[in-house]
Coordinates of C-alpha atoms and ligand atoms in Angstrom, one line a residue:
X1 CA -122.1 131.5 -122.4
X2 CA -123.1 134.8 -121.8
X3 CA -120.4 135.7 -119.6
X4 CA -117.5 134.1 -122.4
X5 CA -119.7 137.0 -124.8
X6 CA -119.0 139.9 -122.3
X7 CA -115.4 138.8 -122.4
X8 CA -114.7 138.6 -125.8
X9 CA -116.7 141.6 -126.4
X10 CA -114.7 143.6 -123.9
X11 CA -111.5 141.8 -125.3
X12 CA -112.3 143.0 -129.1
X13 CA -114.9 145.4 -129.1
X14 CA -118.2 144.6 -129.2
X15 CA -118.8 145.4 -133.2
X16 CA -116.3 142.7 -133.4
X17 CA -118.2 139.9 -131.3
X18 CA -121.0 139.0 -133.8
X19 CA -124.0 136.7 -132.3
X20 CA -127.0 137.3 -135.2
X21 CA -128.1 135.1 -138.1
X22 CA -127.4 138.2 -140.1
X23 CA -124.1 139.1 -139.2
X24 CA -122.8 135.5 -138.6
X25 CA -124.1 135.0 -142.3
X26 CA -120.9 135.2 -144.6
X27 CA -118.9 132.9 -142.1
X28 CA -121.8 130.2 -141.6
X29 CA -121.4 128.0 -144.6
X30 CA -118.0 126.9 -146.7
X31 CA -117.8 127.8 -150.0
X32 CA -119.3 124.7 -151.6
X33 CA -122.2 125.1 -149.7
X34 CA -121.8 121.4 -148.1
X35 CA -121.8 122.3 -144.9
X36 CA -123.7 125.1 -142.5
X37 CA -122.3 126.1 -139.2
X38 CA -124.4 127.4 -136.5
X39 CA -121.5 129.2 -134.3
X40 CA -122.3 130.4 -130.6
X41 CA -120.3 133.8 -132.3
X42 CA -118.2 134.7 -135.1
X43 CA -115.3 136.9 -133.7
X44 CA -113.1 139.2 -135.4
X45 CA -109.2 140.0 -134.1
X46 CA -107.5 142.7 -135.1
X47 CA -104.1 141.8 -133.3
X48 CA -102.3 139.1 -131.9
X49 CA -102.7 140.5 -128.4
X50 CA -106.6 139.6 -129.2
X51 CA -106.1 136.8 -130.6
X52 CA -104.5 135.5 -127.7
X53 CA -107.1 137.1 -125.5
X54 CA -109.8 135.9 -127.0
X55 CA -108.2 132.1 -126.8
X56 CA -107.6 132.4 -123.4
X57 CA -111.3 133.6 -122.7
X58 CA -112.5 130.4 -124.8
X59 CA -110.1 128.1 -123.1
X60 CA -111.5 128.9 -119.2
X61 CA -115.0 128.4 -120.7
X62 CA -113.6 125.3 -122.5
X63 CA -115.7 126.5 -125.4
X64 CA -114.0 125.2 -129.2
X65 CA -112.8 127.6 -131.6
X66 CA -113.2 127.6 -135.3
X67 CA -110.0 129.7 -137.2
X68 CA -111.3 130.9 -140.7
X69 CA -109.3 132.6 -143.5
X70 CA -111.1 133.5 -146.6
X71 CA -113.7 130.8 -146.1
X72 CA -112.7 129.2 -150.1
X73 CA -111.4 125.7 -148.4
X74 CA -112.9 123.0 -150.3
X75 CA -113.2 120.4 -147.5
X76 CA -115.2 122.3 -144.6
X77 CA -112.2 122.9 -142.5
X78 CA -113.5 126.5 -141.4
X79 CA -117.3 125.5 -141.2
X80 CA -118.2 125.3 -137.2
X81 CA -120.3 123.1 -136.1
X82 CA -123.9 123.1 -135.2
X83 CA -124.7 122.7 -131.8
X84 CA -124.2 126.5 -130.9
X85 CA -121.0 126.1 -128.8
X86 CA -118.1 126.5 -131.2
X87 CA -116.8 130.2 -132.1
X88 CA -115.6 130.8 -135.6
X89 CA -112.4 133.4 -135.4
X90 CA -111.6 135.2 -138.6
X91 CA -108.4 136.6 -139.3
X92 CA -109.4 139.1 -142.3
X93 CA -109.4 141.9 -139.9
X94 CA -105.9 141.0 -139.5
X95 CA -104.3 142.2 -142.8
X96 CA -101.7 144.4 -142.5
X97 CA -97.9 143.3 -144.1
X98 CA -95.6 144.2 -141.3
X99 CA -92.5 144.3 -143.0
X100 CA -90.7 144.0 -146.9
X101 CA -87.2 143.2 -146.6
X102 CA -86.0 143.0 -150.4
X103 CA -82.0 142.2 -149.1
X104 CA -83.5 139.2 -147.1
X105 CA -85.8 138.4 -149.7
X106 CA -89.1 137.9 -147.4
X107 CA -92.0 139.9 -146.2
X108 CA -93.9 139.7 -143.2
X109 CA -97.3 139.3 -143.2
X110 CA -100.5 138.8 -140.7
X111 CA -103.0 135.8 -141.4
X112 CA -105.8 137.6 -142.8
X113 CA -103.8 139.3 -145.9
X114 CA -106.0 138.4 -149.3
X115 CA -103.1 136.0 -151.4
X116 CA -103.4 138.5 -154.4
X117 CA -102.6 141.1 -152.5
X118 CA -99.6 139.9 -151.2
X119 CA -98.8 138.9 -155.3
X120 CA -99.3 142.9 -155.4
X121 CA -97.0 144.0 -152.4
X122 CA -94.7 141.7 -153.3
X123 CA -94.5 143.2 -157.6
X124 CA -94.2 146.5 -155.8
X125 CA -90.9 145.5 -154.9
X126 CA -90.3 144.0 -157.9
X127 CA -90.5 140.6 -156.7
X128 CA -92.4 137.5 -157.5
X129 CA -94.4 135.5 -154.6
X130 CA -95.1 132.7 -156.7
X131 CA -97.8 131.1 -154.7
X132 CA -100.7 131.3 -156.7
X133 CA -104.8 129.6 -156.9
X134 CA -107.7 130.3 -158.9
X135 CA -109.2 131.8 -155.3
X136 CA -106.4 134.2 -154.5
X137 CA -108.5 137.0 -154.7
X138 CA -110.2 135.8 -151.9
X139 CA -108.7 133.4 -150.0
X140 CA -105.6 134.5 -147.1
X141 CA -102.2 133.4 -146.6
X142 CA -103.5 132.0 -143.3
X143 CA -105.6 129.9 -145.3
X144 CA -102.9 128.8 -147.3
X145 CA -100.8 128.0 -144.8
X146 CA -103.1 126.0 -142.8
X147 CA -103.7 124.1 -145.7
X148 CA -100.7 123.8 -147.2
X149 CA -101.8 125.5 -150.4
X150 CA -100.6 124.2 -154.0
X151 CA -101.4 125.9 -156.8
X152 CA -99.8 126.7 -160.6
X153 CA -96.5 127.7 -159.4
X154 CA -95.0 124.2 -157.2
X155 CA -93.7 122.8 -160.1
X156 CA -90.9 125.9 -159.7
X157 CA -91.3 127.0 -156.6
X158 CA -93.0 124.2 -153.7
X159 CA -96.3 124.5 -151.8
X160 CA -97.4 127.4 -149.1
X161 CA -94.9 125.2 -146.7
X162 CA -91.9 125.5 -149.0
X163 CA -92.5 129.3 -149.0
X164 CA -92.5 130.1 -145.2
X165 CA -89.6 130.5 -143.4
X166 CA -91.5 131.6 -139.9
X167 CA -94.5 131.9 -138.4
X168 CA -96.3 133.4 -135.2
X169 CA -99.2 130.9 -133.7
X170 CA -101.2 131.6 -130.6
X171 CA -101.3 128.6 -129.1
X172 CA -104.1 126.5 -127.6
X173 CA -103.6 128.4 -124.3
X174 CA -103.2 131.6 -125.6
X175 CA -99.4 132.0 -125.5
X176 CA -97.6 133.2 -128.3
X177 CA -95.2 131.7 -130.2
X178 CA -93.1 133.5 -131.8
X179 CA -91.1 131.8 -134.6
X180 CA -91.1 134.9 -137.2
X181 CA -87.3 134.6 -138.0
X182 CA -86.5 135.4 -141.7
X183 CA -83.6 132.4 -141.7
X184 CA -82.7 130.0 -144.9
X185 CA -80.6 128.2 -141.9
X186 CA -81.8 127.2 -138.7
X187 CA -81.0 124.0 -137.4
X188 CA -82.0 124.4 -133.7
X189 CA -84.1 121.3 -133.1
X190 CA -87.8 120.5 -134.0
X191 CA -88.6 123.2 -136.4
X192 CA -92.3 123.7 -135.1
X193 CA -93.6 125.8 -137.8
X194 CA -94.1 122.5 -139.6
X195 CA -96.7 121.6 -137.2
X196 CA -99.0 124.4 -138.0
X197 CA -98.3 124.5 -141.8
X198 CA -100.8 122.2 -143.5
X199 CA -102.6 121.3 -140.0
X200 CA -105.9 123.0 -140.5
X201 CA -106.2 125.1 -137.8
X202 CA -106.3 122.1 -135.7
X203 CA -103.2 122.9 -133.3
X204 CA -103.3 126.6 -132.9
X205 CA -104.5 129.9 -134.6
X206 CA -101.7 131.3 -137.1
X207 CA -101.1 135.2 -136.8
X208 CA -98.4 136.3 -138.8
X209 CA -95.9 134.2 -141.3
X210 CA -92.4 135.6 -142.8
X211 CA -92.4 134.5 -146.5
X212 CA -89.8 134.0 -149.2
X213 CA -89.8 136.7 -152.3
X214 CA -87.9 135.7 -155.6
X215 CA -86.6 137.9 -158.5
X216 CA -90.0 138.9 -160.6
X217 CA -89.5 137.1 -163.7
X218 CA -88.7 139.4 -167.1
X219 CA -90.0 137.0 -169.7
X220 CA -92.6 133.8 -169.9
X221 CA -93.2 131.6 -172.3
X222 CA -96.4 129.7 -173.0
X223 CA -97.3 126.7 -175.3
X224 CA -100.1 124.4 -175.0
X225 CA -99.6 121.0 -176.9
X226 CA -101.6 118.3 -178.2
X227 CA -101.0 114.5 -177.1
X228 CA -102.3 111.4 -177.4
X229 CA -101.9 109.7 -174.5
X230 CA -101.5 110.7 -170.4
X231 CA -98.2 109.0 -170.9
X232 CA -96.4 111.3 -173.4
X233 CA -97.4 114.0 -171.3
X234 CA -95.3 112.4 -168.5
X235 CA -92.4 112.0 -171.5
X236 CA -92.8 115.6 -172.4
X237 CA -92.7 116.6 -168.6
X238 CA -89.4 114.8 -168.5
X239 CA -88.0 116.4 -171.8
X240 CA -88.9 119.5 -170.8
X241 CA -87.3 119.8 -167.6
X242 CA -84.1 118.3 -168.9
X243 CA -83.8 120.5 -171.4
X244 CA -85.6 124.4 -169.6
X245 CA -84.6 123.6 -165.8
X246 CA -85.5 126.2 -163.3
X247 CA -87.5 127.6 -165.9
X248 CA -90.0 125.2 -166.4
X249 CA -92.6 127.1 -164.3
X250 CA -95.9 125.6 -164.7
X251 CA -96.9 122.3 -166.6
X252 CA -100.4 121.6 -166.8
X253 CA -102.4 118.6 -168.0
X254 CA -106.5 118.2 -169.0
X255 CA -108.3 115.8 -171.1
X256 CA -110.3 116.0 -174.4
X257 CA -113.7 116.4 -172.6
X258 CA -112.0 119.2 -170.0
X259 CA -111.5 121.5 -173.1
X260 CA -114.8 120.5 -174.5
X261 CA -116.9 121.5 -171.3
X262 CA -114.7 124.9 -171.2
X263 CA -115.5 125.6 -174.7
X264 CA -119.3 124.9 -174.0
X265 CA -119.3 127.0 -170.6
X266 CA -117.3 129.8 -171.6
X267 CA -118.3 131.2 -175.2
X268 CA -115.3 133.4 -175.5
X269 CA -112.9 130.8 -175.1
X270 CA -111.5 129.2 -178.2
X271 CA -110.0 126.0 -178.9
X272 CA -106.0 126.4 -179.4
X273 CA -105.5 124.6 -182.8
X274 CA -107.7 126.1 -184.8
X275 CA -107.0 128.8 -188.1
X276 CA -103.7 129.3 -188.0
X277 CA -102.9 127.1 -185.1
X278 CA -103.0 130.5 -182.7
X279 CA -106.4 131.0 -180.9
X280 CA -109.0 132.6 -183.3
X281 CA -111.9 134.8 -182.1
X282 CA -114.4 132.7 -183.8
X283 CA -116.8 130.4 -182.3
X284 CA -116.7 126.5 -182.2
X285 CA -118.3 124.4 -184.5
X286 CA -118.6 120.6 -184.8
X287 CA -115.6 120.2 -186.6
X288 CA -113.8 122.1 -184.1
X289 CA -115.1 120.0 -181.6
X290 CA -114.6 116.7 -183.6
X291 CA -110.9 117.2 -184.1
X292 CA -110.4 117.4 -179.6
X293 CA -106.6 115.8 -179.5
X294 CA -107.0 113.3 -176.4
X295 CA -104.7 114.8 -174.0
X296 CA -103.5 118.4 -173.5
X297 CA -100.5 120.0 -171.7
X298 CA -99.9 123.9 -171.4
X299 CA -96.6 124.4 -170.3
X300 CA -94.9 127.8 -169.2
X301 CA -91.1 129.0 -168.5
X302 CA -90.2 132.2 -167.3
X303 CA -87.1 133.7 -166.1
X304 CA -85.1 136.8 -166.0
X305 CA -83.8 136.4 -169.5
X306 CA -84.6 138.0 -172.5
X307 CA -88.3 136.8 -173.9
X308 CA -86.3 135.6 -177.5
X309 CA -84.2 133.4 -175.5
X310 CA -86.7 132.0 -173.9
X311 CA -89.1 131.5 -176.9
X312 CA -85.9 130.0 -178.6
X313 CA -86.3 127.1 -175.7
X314 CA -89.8 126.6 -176.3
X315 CA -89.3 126.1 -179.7
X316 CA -86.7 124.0 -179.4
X317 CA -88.3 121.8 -176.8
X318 CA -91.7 121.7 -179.1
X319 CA -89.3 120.7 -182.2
X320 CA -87.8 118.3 -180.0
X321 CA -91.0 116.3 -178.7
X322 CA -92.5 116.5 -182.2
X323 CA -89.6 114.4 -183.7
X324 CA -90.0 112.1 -180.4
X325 CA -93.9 111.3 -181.1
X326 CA -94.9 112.8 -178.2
X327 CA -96.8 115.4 -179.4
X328 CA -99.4 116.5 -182.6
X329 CA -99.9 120.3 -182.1
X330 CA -98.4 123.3 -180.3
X331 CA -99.2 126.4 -179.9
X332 CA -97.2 128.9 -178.6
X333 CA -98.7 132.2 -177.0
X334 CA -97.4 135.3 -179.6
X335 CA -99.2 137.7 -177.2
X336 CA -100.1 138.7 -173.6
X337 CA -103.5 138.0 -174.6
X338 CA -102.9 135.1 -176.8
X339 CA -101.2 133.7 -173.3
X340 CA -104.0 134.6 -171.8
X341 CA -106.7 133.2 -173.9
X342 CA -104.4 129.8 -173.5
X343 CA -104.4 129.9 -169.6
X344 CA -108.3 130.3 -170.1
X345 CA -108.1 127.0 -171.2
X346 CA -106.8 125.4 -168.3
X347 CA -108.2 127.6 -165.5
X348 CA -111.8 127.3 -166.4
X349 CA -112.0 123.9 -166.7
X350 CA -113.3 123.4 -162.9
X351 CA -115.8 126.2 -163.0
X352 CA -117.2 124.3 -166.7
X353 CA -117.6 121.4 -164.4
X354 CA -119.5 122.8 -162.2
X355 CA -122.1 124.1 -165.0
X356 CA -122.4 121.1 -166.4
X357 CA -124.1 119.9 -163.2
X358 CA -122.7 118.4 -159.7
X359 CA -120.1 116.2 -160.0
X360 CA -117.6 113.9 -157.5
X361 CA -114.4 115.4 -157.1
X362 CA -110.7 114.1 -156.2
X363 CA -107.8 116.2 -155.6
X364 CA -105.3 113.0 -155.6
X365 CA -101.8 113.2 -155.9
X366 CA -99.5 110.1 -156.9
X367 CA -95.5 109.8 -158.6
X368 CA -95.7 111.6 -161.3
X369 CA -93.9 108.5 -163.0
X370 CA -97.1 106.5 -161.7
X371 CA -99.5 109.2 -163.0
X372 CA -100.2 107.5 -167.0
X373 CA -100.8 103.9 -165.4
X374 CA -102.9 105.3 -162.6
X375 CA -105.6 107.2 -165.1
X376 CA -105.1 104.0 -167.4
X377 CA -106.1 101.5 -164.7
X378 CA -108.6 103.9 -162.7
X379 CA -110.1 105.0 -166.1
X380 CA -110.2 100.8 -166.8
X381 CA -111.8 99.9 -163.4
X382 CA -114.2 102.8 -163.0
X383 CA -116.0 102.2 -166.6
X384 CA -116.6 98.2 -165.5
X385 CA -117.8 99.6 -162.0
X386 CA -119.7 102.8 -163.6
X387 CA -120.4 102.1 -167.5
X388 CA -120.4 105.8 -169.2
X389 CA -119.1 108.0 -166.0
X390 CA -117.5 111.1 -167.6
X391 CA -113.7 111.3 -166.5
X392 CA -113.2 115.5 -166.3
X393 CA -109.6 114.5 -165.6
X394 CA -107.3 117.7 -165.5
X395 CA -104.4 118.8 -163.0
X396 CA -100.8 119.9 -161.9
X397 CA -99.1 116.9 -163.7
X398 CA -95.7 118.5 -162.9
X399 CA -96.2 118.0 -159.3
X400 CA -98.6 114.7 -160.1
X401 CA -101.3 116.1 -158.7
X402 CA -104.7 115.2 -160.6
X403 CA -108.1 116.2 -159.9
X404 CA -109.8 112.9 -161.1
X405 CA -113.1 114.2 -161.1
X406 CA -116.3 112.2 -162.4
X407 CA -119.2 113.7 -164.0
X408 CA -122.8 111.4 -164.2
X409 CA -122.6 109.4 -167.4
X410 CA -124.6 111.2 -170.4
X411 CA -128.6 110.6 -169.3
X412 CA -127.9 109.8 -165.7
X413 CA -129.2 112.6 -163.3
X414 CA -126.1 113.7 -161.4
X415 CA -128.0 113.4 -158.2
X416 CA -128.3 110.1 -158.1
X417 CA -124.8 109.6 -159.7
X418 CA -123.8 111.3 -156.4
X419 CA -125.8 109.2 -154.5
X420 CA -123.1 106.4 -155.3
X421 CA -120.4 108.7 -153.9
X422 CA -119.0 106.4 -151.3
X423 CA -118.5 103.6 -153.8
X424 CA -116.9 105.7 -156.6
X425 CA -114.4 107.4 -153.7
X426 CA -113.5 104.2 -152.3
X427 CA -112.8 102.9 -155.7
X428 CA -110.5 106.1 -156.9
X429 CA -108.6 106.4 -153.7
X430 CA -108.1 102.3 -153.2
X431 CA -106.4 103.1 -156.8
X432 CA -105.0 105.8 -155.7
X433 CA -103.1 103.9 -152.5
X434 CA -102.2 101.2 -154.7
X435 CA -99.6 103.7 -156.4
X436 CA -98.3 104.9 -153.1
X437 CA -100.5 108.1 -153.8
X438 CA -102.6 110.4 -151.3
X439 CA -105.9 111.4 -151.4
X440 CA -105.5 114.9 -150.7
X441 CA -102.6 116.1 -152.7
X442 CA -103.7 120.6 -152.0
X443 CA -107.1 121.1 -150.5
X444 CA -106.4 119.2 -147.0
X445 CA -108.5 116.5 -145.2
X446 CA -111.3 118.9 -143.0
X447 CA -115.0 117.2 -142.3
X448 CA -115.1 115.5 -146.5
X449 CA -112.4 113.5 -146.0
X450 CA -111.7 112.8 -142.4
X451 CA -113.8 109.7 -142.4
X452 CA -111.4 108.2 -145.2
X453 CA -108.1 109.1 -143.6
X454 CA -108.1 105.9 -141.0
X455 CA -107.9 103.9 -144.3
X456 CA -105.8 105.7 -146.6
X457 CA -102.8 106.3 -143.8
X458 CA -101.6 104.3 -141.1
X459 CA -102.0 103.1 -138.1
X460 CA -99.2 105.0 -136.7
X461 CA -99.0 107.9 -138.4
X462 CA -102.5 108.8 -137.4
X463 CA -101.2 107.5 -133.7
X464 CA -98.5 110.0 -134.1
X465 CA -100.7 112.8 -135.2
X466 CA -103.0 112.2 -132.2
X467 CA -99.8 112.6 -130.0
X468 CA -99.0 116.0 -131.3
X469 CA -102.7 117.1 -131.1
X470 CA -102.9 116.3 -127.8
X471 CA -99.9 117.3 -126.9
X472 CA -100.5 120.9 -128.2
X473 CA -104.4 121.3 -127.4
X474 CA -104.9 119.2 -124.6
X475 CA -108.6 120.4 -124.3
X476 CA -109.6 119.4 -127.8
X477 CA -110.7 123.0 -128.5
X478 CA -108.9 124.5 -132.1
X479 CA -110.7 123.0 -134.3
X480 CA -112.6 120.0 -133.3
X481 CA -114.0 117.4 -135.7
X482 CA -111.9 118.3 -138.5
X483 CA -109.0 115.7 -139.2
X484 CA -110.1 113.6 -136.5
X485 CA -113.6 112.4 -136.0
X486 CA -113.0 113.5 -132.4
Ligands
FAD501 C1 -112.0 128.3 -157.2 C2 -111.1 127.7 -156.2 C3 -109.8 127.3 -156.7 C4 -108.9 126.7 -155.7 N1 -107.7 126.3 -156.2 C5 -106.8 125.8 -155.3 C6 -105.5 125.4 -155.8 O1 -105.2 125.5 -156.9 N2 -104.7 124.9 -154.8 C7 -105.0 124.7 -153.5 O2 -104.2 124.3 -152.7 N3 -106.3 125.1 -153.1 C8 -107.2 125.6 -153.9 N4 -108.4 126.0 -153.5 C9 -108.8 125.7 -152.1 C10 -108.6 127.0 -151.2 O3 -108.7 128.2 -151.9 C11 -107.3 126.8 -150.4 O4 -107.4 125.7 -149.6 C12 -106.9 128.0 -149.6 O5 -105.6 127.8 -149.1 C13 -107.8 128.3 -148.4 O6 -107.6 129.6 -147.9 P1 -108.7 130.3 -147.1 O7 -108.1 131.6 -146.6 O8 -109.9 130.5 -147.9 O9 -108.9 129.3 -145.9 P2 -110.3 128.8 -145.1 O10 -111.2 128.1 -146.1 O11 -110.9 130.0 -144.4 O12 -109.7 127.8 -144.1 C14 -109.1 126.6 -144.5 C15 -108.5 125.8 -143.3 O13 -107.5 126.6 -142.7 C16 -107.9 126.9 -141.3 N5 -107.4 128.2 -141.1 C17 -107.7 129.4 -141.8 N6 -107.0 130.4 -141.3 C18 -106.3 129.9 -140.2 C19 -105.4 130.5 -139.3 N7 -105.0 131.8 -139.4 N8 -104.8 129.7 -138.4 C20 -105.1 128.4 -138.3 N9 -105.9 127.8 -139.1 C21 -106.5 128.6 -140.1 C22 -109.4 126.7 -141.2 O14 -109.8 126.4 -139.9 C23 -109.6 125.6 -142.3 O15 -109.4 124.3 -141.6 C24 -109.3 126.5 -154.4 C25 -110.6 126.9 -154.0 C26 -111.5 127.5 -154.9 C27 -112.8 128.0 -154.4

């Protein structure tokens, strides 16, 4: 091992080769704090030349790499192992946008570029990258595209994979391939970045993507709604569409007790019906509490057009699903910081979660015309199975994505609600099969789920997938034990 460490250090630099607890400590454990590596070395690249070195260095001493981004994955994907053999590569030092091209609409990009930056490079030019997570300020786009990122904008736009038109991997034996073309047609056989994109860093290390840029919208437009049931949601999603289009950019769903845990978290958040029916500056009281409408959806458009057109739409979309019955309440944002305040709403509903205590978490995606009987029947089964588990049920209903997540009924010590964490997964995702869903719709498969996958896909899909792994790392070295048990 020693002799690998004199090669990567001459390869890198040696302040780049980092072997001490110390040192190694930012890039040991994964965000949720699940899981702690104990790396042989934590390497930093600054090019793709080293990257490819550095591959080539662990390949001949048949020692496993680890690729890590921004280290925000929720599923241990870039969390080594712990025998003391694996080296974790991260890409941050790799951040440098290579190229703008606003006629071609794309940039190019290396791995280790921070997500909001790019959001910032790409404004510059007076474009929109619409790819967009709670964690952009920390996680990378060679995050995202190894996990096929979601997010608030795929309702408009498509995931991290519909956004990439080329990318540059070194490959499992340090070759380079270069795939950076900036083309919206390209129908020359297998198109390989597809391989990489959403695969976890399991095939190769990705350098460098080309990514598409779209006119920065002028005007947005943003309501959240009161419904009764998870069903006229899905009714509204339909309206809505039909009647904004394109402009439909983000449409939201969370429950009763989501809004409730964010109002009890986060003091400065307000609920959105009361006063006037615009967010007040008040605190909550009972009352305000009392009167939770089951369901709520915040919904956005935003385009190039004026900002009265597009309140217009709104408008007439809310009059519309009023007179339908499928909604109770709207509010429409009448400020920057009134839209704001509403997104609050929404985005904190995962962080209340976590203050209310641990929880079990699903990131699930099924039809979205599947979505209402899914929580119906899940909510159903789930309360005979675990009388009084809280359902914190909130999500990307315009891409029917839900993150079904269960909080230990009132009384119960979420530890040992956790301790039934097998059962209550197997339950949700048995559910979620039975509506031709998946059980990771954004935040991948890594160590959580890979013990699931064998029964949620099939037989020869996962035969399939082992043919491409080993047809691409043939030594089992890019990221072992993640996916695959082995
Ligand atoms: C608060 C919060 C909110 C989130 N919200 C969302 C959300 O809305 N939607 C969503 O999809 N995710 C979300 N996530 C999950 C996470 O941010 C995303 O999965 C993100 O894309 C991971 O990027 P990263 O740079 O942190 O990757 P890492 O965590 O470092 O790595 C993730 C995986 O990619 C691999 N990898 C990293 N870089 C490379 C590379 N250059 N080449 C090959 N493989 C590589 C790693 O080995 C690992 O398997 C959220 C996470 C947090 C903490």
């Amino acid at each position: 091992m020693n002799e690998l460490l004199g090669q990567l250090r001459k390869c890198l630099g040696p302040e780049h080769v980092l072997t001490d607890a110390s040192s190694m400590a930012p890039y040991v454990t994964d965000w949720r704090r699940r899981y702690q590596a104990k790396p042989l070395a934590v390497v930093r690249p600054g090019s793709t030349a080293e990257v490819s070195a550095l591959v080539r260095a662990c390949a001949s001493a048949r020692v496993a790499m680890v690729p890590q981004g921004g280290n925000t994955g929720l599923c241990g994907g870039a969390t080594a192992d712990r025998s003391g053999h694996q080296v974790v590569v991260s890409l941050t030092r790799m951040n440098r946008v290579r190229a703008v091209d606003t006629k071609n609409d794309t940039m190019t990009v290396e791995a280790g570029c921070v997500l909001h930056d790019l959001q910032q490079v790409a404004a510059s030019s007076n474009r929109l990258f619409p790819l967009s997570l709670a964690s952009q300020g920390s996680c990378v786009i060679g995050g995202n595209l190894s996990t096929n990122a979601g997010g608030t904008g795929v309702l408009r736009y498509g995931n991290t994979r519909e956004l990439t038109l080329g990318l540059e991997v070194v490959l499992a034996s340090g070759e380079v391939l270069d795939a950076l073309r900036g083309l919206r047609k390209d129908n020359t056989g297998y198109d390989l970045k597809h391989l990489f994109i959403g695969a976890e860093g399991t095939l190769g290390i990705i350098t460098a993507a080309v990514l598409k840029l779209f006119p920065l919208p002028t005007a947005q437009c943003t309501a959240i709604v009161a419904c009764d049931t998870p069903q006229q949601a899905v009714d509204l999603l339909e309206l809505a569409r039909a009647r904004a289009g394109a402009s439909l950019t983000a449409f939201e769903l969370f429950s009763a007790l989501c809004l409730e845990l964010v109002l009890k978290h986060y003091p400065g958040c307000t609920p959105p019906f009361a006063g006037a029916g615009m967010p007040v500056a008040a605190g909550r009281d009972s009352h305000a509490l009392a009167s939770l409408h089951p369901q709520y959806v915040l919904l956005e458009l935003s385009d190039s057009s004026p900002q009265s057109v597009l309140q217009g739409h709104i408008e007439q979309i809310l009059a519309a699903a009023l007179e339908a019955g499928l909604i109770r309440d709207a509010v429409i944002a009448a400020s920057e910081a009134q839209r704001a305040a509403l997104w609050a709403l929404r985005e904190n509903v995962s962080e209340a979660q976590a203050h209310e205590g641990r929880n079990i978490k699903h990131d699930i995606s099924v039809p979205t015309s599947a979505i209402a009987r899914f929580i119906t029947q899940t909510d159903a089964t789930l309360e005979r199975a675990f009388p009084g588990a809280r359902r914190v049920t909130f999500g990307h209903l315009g891409d029917g994505n839900l993150h079904y997540n269960l909080a230990a009924p009132i009384g119960v010590e979420p530890a040992q609600f956790e301790s039934r964490l097998d059962e209550v997964n197997a339950l949700v995702h048995d559910s979620v099969l039975q509506f031709g869903g998946s059980i990771s719709a954004e935040h991948g498969i890594g160590q959580l789920k890979r013990d699931e996958l064998p029964r949620y896909k099939s037989a020869i899909e996962l035969s399939t997938m082992r043919s491409i792994k080993r047809a691409l790392d043939p030594l089992g070295l890019m990221n072992p034990g993640k996916l695959f048990a082995d």
